[in-house]
PDB file of C-alpha atoms in Angstrom:
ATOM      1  CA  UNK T  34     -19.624  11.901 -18.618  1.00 95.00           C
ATOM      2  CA  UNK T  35     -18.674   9.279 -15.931  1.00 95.00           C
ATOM      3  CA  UNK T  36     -17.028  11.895 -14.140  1.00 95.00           C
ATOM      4  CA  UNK T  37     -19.405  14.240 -14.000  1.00 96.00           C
ATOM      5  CA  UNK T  38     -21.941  11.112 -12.710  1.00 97.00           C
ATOM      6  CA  UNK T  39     -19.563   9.924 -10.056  1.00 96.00           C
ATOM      7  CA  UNK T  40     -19.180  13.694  -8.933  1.00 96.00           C
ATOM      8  CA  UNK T  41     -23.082  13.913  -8.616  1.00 97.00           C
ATOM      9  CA  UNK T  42     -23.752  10.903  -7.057  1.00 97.00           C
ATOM     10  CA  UNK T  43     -20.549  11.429  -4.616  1.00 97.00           C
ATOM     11  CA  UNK T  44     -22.198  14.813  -3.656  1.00 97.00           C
ATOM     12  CA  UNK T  45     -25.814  13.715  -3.390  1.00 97.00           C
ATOM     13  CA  UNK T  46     -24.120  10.834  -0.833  1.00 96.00           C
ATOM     14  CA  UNK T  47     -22.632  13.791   1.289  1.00 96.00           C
ATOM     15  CA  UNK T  48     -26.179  15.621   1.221  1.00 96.00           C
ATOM     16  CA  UNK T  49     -28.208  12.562   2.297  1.00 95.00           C
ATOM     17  CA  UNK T  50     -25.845  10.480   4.642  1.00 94.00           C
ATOM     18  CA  UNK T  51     -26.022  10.161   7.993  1.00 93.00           C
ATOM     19  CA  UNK T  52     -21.956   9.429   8.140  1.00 94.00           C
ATOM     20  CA  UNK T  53     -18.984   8.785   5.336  1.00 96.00           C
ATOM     21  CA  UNK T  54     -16.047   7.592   5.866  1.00 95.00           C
ATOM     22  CA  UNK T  55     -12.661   7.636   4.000  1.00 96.00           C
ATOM     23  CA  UNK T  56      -9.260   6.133   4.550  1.00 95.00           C
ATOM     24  CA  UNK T  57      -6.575   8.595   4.027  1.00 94.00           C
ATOM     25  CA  UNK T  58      -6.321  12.068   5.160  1.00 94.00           C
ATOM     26  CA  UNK T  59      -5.401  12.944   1.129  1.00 93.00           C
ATOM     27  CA  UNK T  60      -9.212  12.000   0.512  1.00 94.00           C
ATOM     28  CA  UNK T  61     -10.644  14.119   3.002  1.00 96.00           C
ATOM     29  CA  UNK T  62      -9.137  17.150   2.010  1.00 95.00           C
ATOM     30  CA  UNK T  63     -10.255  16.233  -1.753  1.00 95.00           C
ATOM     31  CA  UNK T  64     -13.479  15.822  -0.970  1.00 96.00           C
ATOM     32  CA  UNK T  65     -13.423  18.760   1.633  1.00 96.00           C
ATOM     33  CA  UNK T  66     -12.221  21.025  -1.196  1.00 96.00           C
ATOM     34  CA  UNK T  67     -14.465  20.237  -4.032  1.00 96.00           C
ATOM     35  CA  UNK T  68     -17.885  18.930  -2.037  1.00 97.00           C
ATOM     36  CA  UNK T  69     -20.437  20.564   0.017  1.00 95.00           C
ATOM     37  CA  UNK T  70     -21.943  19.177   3.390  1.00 93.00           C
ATOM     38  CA  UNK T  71     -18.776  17.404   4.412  1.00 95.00           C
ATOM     39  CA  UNK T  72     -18.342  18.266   8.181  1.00 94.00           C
ATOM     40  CA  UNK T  73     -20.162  14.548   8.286  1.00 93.00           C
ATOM     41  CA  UNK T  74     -16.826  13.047   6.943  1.00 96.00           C
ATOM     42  CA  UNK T  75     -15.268  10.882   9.376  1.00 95.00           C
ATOM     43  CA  UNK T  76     -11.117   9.741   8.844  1.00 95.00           C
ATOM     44  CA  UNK T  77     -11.091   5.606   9.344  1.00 95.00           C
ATOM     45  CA  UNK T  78      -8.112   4.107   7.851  1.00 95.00           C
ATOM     46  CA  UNK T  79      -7.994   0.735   7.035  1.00 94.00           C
ATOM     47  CA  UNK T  80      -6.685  -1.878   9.697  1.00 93.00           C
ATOM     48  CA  UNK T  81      -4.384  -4.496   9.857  1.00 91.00           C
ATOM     49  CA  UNK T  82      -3.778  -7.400  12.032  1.00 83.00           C
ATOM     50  CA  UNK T  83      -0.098  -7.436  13.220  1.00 78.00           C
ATOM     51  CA  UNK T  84       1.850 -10.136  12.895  1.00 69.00           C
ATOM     52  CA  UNK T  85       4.646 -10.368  15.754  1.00 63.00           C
ATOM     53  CA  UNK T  86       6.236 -13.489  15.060  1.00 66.00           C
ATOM     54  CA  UNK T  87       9.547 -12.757  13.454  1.00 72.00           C
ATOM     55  CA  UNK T  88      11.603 -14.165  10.377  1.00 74.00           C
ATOM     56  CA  UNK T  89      14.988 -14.600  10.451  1.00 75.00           C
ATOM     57  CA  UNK T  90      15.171 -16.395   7.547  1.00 85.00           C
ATOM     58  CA  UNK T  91      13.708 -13.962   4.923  1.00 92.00           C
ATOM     59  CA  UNK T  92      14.475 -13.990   1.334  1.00 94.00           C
ATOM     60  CA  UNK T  93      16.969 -11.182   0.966  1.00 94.00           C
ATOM     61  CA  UNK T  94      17.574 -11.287  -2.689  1.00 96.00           C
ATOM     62  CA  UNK T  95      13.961 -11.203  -3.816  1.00 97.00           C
ATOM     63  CA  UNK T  96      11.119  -8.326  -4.264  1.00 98.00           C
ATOM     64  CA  UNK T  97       7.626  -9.270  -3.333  1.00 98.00           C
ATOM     65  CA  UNK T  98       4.999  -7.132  -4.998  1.00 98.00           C
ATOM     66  CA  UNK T  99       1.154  -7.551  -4.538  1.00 97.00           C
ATOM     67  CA  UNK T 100      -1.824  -6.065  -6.996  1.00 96.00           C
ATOM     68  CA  UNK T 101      -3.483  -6.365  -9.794  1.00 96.00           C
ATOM     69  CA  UNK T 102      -1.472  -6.636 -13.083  1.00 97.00           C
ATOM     70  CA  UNK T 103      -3.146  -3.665 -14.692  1.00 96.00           C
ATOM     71  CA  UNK T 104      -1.787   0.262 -15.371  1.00 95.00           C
ATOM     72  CA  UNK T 105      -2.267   1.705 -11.941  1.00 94.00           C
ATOM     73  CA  UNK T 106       0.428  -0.437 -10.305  1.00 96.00           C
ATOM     74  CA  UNK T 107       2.763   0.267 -12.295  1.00 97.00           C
ATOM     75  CA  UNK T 108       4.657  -3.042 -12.496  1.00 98.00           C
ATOM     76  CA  UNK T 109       6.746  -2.178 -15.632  1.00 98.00           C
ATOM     77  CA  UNK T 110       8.492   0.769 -13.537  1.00 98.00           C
ATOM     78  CA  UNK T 111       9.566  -1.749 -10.941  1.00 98.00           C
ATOM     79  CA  UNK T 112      11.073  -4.589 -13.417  1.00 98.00           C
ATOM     80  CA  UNK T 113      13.165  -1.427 -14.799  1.00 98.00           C
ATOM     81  CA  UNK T 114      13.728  -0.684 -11.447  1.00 98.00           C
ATOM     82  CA  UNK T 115      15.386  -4.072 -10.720  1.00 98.00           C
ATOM     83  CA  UNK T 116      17.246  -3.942 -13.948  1.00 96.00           C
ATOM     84  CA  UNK T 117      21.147  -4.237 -13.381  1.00 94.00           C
ATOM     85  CA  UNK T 118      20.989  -5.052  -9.781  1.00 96.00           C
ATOM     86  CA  UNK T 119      21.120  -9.026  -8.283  1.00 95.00           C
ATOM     87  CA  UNK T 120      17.051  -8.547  -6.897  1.00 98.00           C
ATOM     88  CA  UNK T 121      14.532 -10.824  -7.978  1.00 98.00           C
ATOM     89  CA  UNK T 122      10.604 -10.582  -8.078  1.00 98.00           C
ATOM     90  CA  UNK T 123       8.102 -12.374  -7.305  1.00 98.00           C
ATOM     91  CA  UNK T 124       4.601 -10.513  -7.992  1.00 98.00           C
ATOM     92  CA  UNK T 125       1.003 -12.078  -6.495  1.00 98.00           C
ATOM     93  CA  UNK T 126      -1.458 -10.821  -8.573  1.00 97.00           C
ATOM     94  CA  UNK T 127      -3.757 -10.909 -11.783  1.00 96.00           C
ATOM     95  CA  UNK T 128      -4.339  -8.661 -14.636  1.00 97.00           C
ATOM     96  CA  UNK T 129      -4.556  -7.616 -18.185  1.00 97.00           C
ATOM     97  CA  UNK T 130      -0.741  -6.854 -18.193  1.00 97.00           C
ATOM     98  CA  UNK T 131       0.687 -10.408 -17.441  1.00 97.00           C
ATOM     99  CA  UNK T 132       2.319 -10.767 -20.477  1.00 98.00           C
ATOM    100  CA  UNK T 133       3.117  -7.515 -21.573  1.00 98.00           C
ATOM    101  CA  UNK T 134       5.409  -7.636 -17.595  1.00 98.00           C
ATOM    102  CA  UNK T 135       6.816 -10.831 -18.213  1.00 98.00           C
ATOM    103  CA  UNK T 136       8.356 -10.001 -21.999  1.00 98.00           C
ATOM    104  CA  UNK T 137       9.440  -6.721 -20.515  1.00 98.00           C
ATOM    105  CA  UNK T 138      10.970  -8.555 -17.781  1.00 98.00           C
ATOM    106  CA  UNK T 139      12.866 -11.173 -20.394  1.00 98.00           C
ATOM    107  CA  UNK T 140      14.472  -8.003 -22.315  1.00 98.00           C
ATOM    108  CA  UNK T 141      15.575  -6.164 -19.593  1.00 98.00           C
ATOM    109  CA  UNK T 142      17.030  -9.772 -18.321  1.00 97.00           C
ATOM    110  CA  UNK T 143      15.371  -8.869 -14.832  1.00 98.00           C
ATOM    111  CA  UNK T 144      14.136 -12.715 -13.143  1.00 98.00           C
ATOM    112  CA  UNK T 145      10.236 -12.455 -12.567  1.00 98.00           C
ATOM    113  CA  UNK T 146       7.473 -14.364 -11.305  1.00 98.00           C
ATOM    114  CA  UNK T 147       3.947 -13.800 -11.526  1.00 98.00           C
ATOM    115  CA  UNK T 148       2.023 -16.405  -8.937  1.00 98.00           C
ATOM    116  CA  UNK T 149      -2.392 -16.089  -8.885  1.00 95.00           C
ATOM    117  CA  UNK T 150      -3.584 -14.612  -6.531  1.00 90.00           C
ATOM    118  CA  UNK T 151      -3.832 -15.925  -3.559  1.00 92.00           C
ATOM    119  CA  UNK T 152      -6.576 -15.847  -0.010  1.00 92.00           C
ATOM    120  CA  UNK T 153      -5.559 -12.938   2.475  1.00 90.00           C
ATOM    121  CA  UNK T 154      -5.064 -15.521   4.795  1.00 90.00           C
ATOM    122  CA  UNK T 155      -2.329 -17.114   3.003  1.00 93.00           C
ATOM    123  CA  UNK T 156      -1.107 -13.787   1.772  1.00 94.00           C
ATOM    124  CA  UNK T 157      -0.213 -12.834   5.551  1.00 92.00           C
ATOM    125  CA  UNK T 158       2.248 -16.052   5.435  1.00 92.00           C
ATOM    126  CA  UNK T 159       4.024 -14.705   2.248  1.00 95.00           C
ATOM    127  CA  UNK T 160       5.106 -11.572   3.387  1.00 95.00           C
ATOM    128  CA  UNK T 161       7.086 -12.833   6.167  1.00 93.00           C
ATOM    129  CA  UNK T 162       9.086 -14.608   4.043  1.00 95.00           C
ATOM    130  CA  UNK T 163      10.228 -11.643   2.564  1.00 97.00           C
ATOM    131  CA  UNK T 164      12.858  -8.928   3.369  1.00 97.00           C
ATOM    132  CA  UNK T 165      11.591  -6.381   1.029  1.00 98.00           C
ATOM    133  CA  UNK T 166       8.110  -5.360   0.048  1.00 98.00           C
ATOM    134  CA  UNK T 167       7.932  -2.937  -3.103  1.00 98.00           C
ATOM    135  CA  UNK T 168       4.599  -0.699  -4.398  1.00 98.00           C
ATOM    136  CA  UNK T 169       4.910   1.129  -7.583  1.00 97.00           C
ATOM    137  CA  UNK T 170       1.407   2.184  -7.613  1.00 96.00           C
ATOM    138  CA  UNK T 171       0.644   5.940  -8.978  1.00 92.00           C
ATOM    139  CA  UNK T 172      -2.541   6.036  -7.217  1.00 90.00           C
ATOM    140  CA  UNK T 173      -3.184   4.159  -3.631  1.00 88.00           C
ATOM    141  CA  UNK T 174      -6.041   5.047  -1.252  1.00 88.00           C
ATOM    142  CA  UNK T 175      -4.843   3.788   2.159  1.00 94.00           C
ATOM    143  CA  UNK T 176      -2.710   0.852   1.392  1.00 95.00           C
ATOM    144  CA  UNK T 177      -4.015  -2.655   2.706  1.00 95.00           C
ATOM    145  CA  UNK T 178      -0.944  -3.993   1.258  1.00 96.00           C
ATOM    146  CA  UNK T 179       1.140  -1.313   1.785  1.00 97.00           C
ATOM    147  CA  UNK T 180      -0.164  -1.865   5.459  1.00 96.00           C
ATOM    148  CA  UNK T 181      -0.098  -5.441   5.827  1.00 95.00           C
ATOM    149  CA  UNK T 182       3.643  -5.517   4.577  1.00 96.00           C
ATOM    150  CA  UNK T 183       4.920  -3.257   7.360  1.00 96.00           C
ATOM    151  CA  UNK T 184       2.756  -5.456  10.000  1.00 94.00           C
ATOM    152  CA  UNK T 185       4.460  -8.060   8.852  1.00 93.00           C
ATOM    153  CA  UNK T 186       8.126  -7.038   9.123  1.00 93.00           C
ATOM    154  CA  UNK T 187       8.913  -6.410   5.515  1.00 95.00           C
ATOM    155  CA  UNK T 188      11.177  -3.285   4.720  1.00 97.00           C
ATOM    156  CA  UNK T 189       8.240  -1.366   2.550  1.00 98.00           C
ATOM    157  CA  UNK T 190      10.231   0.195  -0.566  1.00 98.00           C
ATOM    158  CA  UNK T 191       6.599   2.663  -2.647  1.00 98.00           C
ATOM    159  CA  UNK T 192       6.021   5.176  -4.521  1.00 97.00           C
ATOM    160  CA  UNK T 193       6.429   8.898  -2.963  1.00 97.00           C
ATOM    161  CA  UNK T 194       3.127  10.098  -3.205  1.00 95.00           C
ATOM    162  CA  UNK T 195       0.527  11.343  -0.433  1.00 93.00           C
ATOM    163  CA  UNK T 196      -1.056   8.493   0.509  1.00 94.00           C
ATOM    164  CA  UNK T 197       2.129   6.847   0.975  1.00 96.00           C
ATOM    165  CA  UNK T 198       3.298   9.649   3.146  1.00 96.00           C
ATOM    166  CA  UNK T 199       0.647   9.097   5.689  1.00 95.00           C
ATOM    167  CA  UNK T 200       1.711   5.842   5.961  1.00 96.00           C
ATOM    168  CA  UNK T 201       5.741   5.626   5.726  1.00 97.00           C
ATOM    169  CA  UNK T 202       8.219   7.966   7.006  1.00 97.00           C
ATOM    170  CA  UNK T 203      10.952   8.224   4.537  1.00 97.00           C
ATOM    171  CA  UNK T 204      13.845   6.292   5.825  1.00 97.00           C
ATOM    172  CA  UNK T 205      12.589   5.687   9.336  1.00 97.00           C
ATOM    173  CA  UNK T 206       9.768   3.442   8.862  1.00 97.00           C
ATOM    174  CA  UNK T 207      10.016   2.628   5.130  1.00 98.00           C
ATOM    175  CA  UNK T 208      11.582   3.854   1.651  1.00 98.00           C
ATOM    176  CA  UNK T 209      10.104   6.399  -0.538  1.00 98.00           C
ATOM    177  CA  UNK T 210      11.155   6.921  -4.316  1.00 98.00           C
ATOM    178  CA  UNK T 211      10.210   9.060  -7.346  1.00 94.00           C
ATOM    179  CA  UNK T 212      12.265   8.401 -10.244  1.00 93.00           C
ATOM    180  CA  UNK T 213      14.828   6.569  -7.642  1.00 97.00           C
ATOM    181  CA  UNK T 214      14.268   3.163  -7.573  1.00 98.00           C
ATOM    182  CA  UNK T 215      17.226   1.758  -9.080  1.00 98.00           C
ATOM    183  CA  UNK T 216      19.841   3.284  -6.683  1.00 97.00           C
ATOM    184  CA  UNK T 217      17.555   2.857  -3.709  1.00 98.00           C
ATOM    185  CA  UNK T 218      17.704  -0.943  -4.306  1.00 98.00           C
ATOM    186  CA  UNK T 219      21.215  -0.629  -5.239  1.00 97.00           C
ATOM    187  CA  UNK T 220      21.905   0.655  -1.637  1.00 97.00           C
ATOM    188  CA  UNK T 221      19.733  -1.729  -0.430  1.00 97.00           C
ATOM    189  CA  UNK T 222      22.184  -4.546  -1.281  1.00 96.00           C
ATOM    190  CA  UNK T 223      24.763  -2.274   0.199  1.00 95.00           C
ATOM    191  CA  UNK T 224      23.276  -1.959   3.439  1.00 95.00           C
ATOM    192  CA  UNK T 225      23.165   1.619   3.221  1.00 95.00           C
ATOM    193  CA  UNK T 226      19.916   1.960   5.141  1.00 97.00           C
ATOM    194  CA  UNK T 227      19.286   1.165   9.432  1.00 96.00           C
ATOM    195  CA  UNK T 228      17.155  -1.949   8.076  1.00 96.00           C
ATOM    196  CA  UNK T 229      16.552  -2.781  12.223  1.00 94.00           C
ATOM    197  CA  UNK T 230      15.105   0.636  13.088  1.00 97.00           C
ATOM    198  CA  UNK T 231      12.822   0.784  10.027  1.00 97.00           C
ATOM    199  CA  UNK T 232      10.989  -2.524  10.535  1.00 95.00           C
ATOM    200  CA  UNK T 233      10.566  -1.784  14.268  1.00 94.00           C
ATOM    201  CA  UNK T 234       9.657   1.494  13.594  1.00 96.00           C
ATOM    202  CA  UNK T 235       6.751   0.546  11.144  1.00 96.00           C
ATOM    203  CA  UNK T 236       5.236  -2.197  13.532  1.00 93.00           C
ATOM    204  CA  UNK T 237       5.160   0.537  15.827  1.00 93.00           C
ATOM    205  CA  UNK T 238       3.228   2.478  13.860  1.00 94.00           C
ATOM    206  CA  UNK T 239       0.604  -0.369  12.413  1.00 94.00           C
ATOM    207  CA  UNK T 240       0.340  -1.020  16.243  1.00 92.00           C
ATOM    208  CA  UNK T 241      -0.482   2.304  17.140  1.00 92.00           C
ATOM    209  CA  UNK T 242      -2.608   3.648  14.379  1.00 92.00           C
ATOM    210  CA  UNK T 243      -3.591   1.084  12.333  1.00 93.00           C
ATOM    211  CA  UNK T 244      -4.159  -2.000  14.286  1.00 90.00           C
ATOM    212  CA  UNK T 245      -7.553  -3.799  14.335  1.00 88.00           C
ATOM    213  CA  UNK T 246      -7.942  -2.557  18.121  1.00 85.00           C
ATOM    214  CA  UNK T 247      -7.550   0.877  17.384  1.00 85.00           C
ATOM    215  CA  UNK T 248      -9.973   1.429  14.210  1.00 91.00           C
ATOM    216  CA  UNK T 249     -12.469  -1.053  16.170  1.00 91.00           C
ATOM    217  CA  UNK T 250     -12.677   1.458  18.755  1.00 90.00           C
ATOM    218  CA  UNK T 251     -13.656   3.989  16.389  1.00 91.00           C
ATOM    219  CA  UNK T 252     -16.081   1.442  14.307  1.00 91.00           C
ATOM    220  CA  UNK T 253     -17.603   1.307  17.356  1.00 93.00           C
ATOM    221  CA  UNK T 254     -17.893   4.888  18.294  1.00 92.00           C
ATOM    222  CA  UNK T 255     -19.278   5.343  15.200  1.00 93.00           C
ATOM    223  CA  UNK T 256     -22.463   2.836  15.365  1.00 93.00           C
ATOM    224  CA  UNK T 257     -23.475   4.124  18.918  1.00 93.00           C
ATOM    225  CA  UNK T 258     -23.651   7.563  17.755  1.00 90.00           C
ATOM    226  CA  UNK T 259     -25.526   6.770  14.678  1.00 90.00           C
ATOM    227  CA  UNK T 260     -27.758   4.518  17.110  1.00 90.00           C
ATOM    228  CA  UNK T 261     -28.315   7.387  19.322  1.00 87.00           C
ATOM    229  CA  UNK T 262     -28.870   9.952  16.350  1.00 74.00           C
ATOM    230  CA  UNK T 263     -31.727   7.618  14.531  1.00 65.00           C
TER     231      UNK T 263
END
């Protein structure tokens, strides 16, 4: 019944807005191939201020993770993940799971932290102390954390799924994984991967396509048409 309501009310938005925005390219094509009147879609990923200051001194031997501690995130894969390799993790974040994570955590012997969470101002700090950024989420729209991470100069190890893939290019500007983690981590600690290229490679992409001066310029675009229009 709540599907069939959010359906409705997502198709009586279409018929009656003037514009509608998503994130991700993954969402438009949903909603192109299931709703009517959507040539007023417009494609407006989320932003991210990029942080250009660089770390030398990030913590190599740790995973940050950031969400909330519930089913969608999918912590418990990542703390199996970790299992039998030297990473720690530190998670930022609050949830219904907290305790279920952390006795997983203590059987699998895998060192965990779960910190509240914490202002997104103070959140932009954290990541650059990190070297690696994980996301084990099943579902992601487009990624403010995700997004955020890579500003900040964090190698982005998440899930392979299509959101993701708009984001990261596997191996050049981040890690993908599907049932993979383990060994990807595992090589991580081996230097297996061109750590250098990928970090560059993913500022260079916030920069171009997500920074706060690119989507403002569409923002913009947007409001002066609609002022025109009305």
């Amino acid at each position: 019944l709540k599907q069939i309501m959010f359906y409705f009310l997502t198709q009586i938005t279409l018929l009656f807005s003037d514009q509608y925005s998503v994130t991700s390219k993954s969402d438009l094509d949903f909603l192109s191939k299931n709703f009517l009147y959507t040539n007023k879609i417009l494609l407006r990923p989320n932003w991210v201020e990029v942080n250009l200051v660089r770390n030398e001194n990030k913590e190599k031997n740790k995973i940050l993770a950031v969400g909330r501690l519930e089913e969608q995130k999918n912590f418990k894969e990542l703390i199996k993940g970790v299992k039998n390799t030297d990473f720690e993790i530190d998670i930022y974040g609050e949830g219904t799971q907290k305790d279920a994570l952390l006795k997983l955590a203590s059987e699998l012997k895998v060192p965990l932290k779960i910190f509240k969470f914490i202002n997104n101002d103070d959140l932009l700090v954290i990541y650059q102390r990190y070297k690696y950024f994980v996301s084990t989420a099943n579902f992601e729209g487009n990624s403010k954390v995700i997004l955020e991470a890579m500003a900040s100069g964090c190698v982005v190890i998440a899930k392979d799924i299509e959101n993701n893939k708009e984001l990261i290019d596997d191996k050049k500007s981040g890690l993908l994984f599907n049932e993979n983690l383990n060994e990807i981590l595992i090589n991580c600690q081996k230097n297996e991967y061109e750590f250098e290229e990928i970090v560059n490679n993913a500022k260079s992409k916030i920069m171009n396509k997500f920074s706060l001066g690119q989507i403002s310029n569409s923002y913009a675009s947007d409001f002066n048409n609609l002022l025109k229009t009305n």
